[in-house]
Coordinates of C-alpha atoms and ligand atoms in Angstrom, one line a residue:
X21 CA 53.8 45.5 -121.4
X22 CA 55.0 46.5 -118.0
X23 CA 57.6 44.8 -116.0
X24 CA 60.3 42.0 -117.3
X25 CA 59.0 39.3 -115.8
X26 CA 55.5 40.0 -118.1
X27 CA 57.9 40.7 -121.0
X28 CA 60.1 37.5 -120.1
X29 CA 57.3 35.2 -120.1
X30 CA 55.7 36.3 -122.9
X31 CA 58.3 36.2 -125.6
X32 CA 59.6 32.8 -123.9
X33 CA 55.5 31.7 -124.9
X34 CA 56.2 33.1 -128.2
X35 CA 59.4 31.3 -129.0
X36 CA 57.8 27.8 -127.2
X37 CA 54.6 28.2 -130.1
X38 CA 57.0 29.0 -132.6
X39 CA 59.4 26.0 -131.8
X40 CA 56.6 23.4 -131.6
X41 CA 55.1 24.7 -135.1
X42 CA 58.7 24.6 -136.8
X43 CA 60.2 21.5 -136.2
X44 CA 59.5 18.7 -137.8
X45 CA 56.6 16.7 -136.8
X46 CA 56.6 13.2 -134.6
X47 CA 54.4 11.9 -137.1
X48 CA 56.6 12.4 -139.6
X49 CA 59.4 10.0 -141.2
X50 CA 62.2 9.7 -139.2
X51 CA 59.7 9.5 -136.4
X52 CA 62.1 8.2 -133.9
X53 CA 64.6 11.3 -135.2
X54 CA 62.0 13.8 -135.1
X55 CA 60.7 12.8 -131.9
X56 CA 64.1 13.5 -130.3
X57 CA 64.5 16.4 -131.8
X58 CA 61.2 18.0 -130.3
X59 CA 61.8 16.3 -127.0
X60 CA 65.3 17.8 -127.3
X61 CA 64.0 21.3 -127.8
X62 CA 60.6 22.0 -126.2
X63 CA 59.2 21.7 -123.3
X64 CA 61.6 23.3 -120.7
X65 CA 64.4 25.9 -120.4
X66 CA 64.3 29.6 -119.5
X67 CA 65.0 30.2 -123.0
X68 CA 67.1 33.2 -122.3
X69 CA 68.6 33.3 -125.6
X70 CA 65.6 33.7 -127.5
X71 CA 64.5 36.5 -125.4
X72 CA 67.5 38.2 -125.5
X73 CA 67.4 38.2 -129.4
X74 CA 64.0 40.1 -129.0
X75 CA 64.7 42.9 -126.5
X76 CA 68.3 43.2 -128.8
X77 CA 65.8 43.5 -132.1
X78 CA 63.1 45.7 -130.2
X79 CA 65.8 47.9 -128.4
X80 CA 66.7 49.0 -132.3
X81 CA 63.5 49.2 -133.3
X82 CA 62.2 46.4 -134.8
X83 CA 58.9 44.8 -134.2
X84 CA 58.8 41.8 -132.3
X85 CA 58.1 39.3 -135.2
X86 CA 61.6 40.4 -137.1
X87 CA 63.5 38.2 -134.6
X88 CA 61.6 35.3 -134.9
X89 CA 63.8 33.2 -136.6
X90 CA 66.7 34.1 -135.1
X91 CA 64.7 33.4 -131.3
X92 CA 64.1 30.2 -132.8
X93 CA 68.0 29.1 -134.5
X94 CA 68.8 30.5 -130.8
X95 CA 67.1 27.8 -129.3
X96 CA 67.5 25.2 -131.4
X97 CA 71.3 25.5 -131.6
X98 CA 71.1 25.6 -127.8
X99 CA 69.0 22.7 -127.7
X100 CA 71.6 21.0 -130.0
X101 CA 74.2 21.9 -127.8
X102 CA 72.6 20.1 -124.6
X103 CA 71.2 16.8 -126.0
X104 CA 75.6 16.6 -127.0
X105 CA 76.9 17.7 -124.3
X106 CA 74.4 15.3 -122.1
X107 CA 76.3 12.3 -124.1
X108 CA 78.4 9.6 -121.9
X109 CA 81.2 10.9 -124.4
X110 CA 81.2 14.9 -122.8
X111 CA 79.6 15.1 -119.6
X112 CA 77.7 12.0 -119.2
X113 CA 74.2 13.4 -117.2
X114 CA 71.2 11.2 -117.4
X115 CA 68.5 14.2 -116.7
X116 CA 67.6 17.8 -118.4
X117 CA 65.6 19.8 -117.7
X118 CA 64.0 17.7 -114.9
X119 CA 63.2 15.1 -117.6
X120 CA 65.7 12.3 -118.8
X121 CA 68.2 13.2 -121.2
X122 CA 67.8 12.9 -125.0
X123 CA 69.8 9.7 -124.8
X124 CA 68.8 8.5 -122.1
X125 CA 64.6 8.1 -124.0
X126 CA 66.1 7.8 -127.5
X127 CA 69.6 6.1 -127.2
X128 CA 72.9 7.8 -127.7
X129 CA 72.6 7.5 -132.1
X130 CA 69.5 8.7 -131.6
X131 CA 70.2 11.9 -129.5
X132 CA 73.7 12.8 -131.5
X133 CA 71.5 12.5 -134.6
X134 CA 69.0 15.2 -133.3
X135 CA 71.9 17.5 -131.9
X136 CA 72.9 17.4 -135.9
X137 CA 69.4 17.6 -136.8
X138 CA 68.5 20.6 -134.6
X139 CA 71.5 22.1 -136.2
X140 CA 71.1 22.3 -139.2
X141 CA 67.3 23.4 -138.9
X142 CA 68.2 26.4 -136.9
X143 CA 71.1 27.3 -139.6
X144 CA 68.0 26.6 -142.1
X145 CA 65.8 28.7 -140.3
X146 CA 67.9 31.6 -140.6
X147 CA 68.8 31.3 -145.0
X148 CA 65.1 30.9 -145.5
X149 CA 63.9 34.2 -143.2
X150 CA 62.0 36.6 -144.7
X151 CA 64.1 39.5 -143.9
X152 CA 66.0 41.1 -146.2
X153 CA 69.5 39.3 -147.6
X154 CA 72.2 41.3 -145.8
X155 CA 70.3 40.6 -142.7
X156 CA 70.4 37.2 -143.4
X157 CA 73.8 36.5 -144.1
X158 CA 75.1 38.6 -141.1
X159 CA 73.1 36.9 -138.9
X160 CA 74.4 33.1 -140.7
X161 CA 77.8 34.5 -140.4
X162 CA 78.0 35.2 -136.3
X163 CA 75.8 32.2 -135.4
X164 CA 78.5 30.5 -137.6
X165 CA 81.0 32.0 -135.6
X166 CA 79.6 31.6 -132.3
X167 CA 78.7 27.5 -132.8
X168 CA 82.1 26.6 -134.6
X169 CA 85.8 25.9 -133.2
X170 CA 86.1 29.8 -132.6
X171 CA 83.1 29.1 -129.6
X172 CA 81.1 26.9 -128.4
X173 CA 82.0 24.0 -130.0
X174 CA 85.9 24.8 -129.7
X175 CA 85.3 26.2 -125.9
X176 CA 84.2 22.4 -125.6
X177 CA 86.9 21.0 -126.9
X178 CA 89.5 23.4 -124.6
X179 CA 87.5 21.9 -122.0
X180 CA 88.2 18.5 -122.2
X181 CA 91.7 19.0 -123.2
X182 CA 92.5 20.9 -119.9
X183 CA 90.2 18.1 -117.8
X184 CA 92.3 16.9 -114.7
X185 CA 94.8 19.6 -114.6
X186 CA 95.2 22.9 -113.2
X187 CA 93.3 25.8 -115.4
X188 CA 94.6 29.4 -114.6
X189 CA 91.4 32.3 -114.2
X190 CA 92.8 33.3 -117.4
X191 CA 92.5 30.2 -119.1
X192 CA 89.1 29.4 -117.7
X193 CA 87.8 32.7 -118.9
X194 CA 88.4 31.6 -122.3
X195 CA 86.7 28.8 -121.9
X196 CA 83.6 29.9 -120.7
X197 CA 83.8 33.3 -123.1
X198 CA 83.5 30.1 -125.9
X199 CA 81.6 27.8 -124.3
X200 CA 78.7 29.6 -123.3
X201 CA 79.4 33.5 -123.5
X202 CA 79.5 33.4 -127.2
X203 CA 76.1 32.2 -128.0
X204 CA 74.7 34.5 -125.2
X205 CA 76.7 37.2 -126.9
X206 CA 75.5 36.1 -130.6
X207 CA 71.8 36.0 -129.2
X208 CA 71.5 40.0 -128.5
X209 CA 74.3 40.0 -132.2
X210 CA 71.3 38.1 -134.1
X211 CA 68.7 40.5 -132.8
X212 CA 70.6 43.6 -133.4
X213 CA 71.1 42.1 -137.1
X214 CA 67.5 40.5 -137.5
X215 CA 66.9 44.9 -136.8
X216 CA 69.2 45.7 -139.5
X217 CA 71.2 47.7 -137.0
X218 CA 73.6 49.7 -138.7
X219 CA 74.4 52.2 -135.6
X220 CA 78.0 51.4 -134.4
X221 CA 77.6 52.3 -131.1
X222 CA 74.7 50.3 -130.9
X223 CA 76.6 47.2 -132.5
X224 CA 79.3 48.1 -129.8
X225 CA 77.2 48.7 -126.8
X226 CA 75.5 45.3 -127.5
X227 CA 78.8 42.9 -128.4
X228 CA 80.5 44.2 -125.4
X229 CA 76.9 43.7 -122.9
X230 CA 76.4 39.7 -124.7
X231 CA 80.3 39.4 -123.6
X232 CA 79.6 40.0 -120.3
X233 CA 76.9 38.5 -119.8
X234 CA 77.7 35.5 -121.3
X235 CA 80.4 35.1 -118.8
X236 CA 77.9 36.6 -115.9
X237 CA 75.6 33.8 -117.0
X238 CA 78.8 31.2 -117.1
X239 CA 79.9 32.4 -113.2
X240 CA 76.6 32.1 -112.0
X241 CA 75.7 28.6 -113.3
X242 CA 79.1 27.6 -111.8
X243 CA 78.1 29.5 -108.5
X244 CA 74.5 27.3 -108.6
X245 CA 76.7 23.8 -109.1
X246 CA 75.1 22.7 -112.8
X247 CA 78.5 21.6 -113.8
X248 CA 80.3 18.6 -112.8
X249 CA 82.4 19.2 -109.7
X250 CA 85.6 17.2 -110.9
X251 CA 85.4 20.4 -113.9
X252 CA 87.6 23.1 -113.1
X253 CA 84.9 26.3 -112.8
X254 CA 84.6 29.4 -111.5
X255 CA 84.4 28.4 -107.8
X256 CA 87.3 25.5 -107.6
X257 CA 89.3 28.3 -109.3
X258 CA 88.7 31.5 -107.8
X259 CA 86.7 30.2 -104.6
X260 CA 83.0 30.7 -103.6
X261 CA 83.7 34.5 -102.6
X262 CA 85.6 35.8 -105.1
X263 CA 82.9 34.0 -108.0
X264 CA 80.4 35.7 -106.3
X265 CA 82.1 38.7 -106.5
X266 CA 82.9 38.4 -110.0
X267 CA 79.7 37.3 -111.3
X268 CA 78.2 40.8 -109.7
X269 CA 81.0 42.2 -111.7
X270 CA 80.5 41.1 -114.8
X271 CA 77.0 42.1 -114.2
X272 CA 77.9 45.6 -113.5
X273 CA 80.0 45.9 -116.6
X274 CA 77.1 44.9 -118.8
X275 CA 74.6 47.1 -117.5
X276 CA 77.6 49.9 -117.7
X277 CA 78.2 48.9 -121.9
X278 CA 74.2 49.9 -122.6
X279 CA 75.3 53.2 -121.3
X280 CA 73.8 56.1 -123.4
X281 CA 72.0 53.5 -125.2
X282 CA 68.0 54.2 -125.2
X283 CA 65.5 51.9 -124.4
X284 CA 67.9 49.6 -123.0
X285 CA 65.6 48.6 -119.6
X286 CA 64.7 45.3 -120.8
X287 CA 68.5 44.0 -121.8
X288 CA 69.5 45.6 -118.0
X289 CA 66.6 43.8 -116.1
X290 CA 67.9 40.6 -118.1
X291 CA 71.6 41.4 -117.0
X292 CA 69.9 41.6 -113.1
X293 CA 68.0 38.2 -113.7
X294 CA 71.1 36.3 -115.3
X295 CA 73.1 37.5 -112.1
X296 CA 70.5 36.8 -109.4
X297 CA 68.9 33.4 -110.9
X298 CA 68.1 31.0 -108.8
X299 CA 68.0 27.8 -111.2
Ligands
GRG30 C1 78.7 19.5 -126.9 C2 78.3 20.8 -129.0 C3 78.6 20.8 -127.6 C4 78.7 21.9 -126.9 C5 78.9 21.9 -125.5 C6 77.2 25.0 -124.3 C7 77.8 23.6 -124.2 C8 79.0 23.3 -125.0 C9 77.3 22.7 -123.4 C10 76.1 23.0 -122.6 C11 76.3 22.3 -121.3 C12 76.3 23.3 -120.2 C13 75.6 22.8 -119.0 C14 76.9 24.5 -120.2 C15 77.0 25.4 -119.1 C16 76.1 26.6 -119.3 C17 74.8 26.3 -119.9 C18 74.7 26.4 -121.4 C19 73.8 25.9 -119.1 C20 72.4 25.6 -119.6 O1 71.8 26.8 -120.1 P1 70.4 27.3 -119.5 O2 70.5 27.4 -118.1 O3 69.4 26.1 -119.9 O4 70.0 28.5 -120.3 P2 67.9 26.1 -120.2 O5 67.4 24.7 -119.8 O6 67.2 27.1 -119.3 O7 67.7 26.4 -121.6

């Protein structure tokens, strides 16, 4: 497979197939629930944190297939994460992904019960892999740690507790290194570990690119508007310049981590693409 975008597209295929085979069919009691969970997760999204699982896994050697599940958790946690924070409760948005929000087709009880749905498949995903035990558990133990009140869900929670006042850059950085940088970081984490990566430099190399690019990834978005304006963010913070600036940064200092690191192409093409998207 030649360039990214080839490589991009078809491991984003790959996880889409995998998704619709492994979640719970429409069909199936609690239709209503299981219809908002795959309405939830498919159809839509760049799924950048499935295909940075792979490249993590295949830069150490694995074969594609061994970061399935974790591609998969990836998503569905992400998935999880949107239909909530979509909620009139967080940040209130009627559309995703060009579509209208979880809530918005199935009704709020609906869409937090599919968040918690989605959830708990992905964490179920993971236990029942085929990989071998250790794998297993180290990859439970930093999605754990990435999706619970030491990330994502606490960088939430900072969030809304800081809402209408003034954020310092330092503050925000923590915020977005939770919010969104840890799951970005504990996508290429999962991969290494779905490998069975033992190589410390490797394990090193790869934490320190998924922290910048997590926040890369966090600048950026801020940079293209998807948050809500009245939200301190990169931009009402540092200004337009200076995000752009940063976000370049950050993109510099991932691509500088992989340093010495073979086969790391893919992971620095990604770092371009996170830093240059368009959407
Ligand atoms: C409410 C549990 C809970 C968590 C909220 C991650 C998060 C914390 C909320 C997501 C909302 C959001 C817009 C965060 C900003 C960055 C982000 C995750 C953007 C969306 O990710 P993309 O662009 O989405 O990768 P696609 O649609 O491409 O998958």
């Amino acid at each position: 497979m030649s360039g990214l975008y080839e490589y991009f597209s078809a491991r984003r295929r790959r996880c889409e197939e995998l998704l619709a085979a492994r979640l719970p069919s429409a069909s199936k009691p609690p239709a209503r629930l299981h219809a908002a969970m795959r309405e939830a997760c498919l159809g839509g999204g760049k799924r950048l944190r499935a295909v940075l699982a792979y490249a993590a896994a295949e830069l150490c050697g694995a074969q594609t297939d061994a970061a399935d599940d974790a591609a998969c958790a990836l998503e569905m946690i992400h998935a999880y994460s949107l239909a909530h924070d979509d909620l009139p409760a967080m940040d209130d948005d009627d559309t995703r992904r060009g579509r209208p929000a979880c809530h918005i087709q199935f009704g709020e009880a609906t869409a937090i019960l599919a968040g918690s749905g989605l959830q708990a498949l992905a964490f179920a995903m993971l236990a029942e892999s085929d990989l071998p035990e250790s794998r297993k558990i180290k990859m439970l133990q930093l999605l754990a740690g990435a999706v619970g009140s030491g990330g994502m869900v606490g960088g939430q929670a900072l969030e809304m507790e800081g809402e209408g006042g003034d954020l310092t850059a330092a503050a925000l950085e923590t915020v977005q290194h939770k919010k969104t940088g840890a799951l970005i970081c504990a996508s290429v984490q999962l991969g290494a570990a779905a490998a069975g990566c033992g190589d410390e430099k490797t394990l090193t190399a790869l934490t320190r690119y998924g922290r910048h690019l997590g926040l890369c990834f966090q600048v950026v978005d801020d940079i293209l508007d998807h948050g809500k304006t009245e939200t301190a963010n990169s931009v009402t913070v540092l200004g337009a310049k200076r995000a752009t600036e940063k976000a370049g940064e950050l993109r510099d200092n991932a691509v500088a981590a992989l340093a010495g690191i073979e086969n790391a192409h893919r992971l620095r093409g990604i770092a371009d693409f996170v830093a240059r998207r368009k959407k």
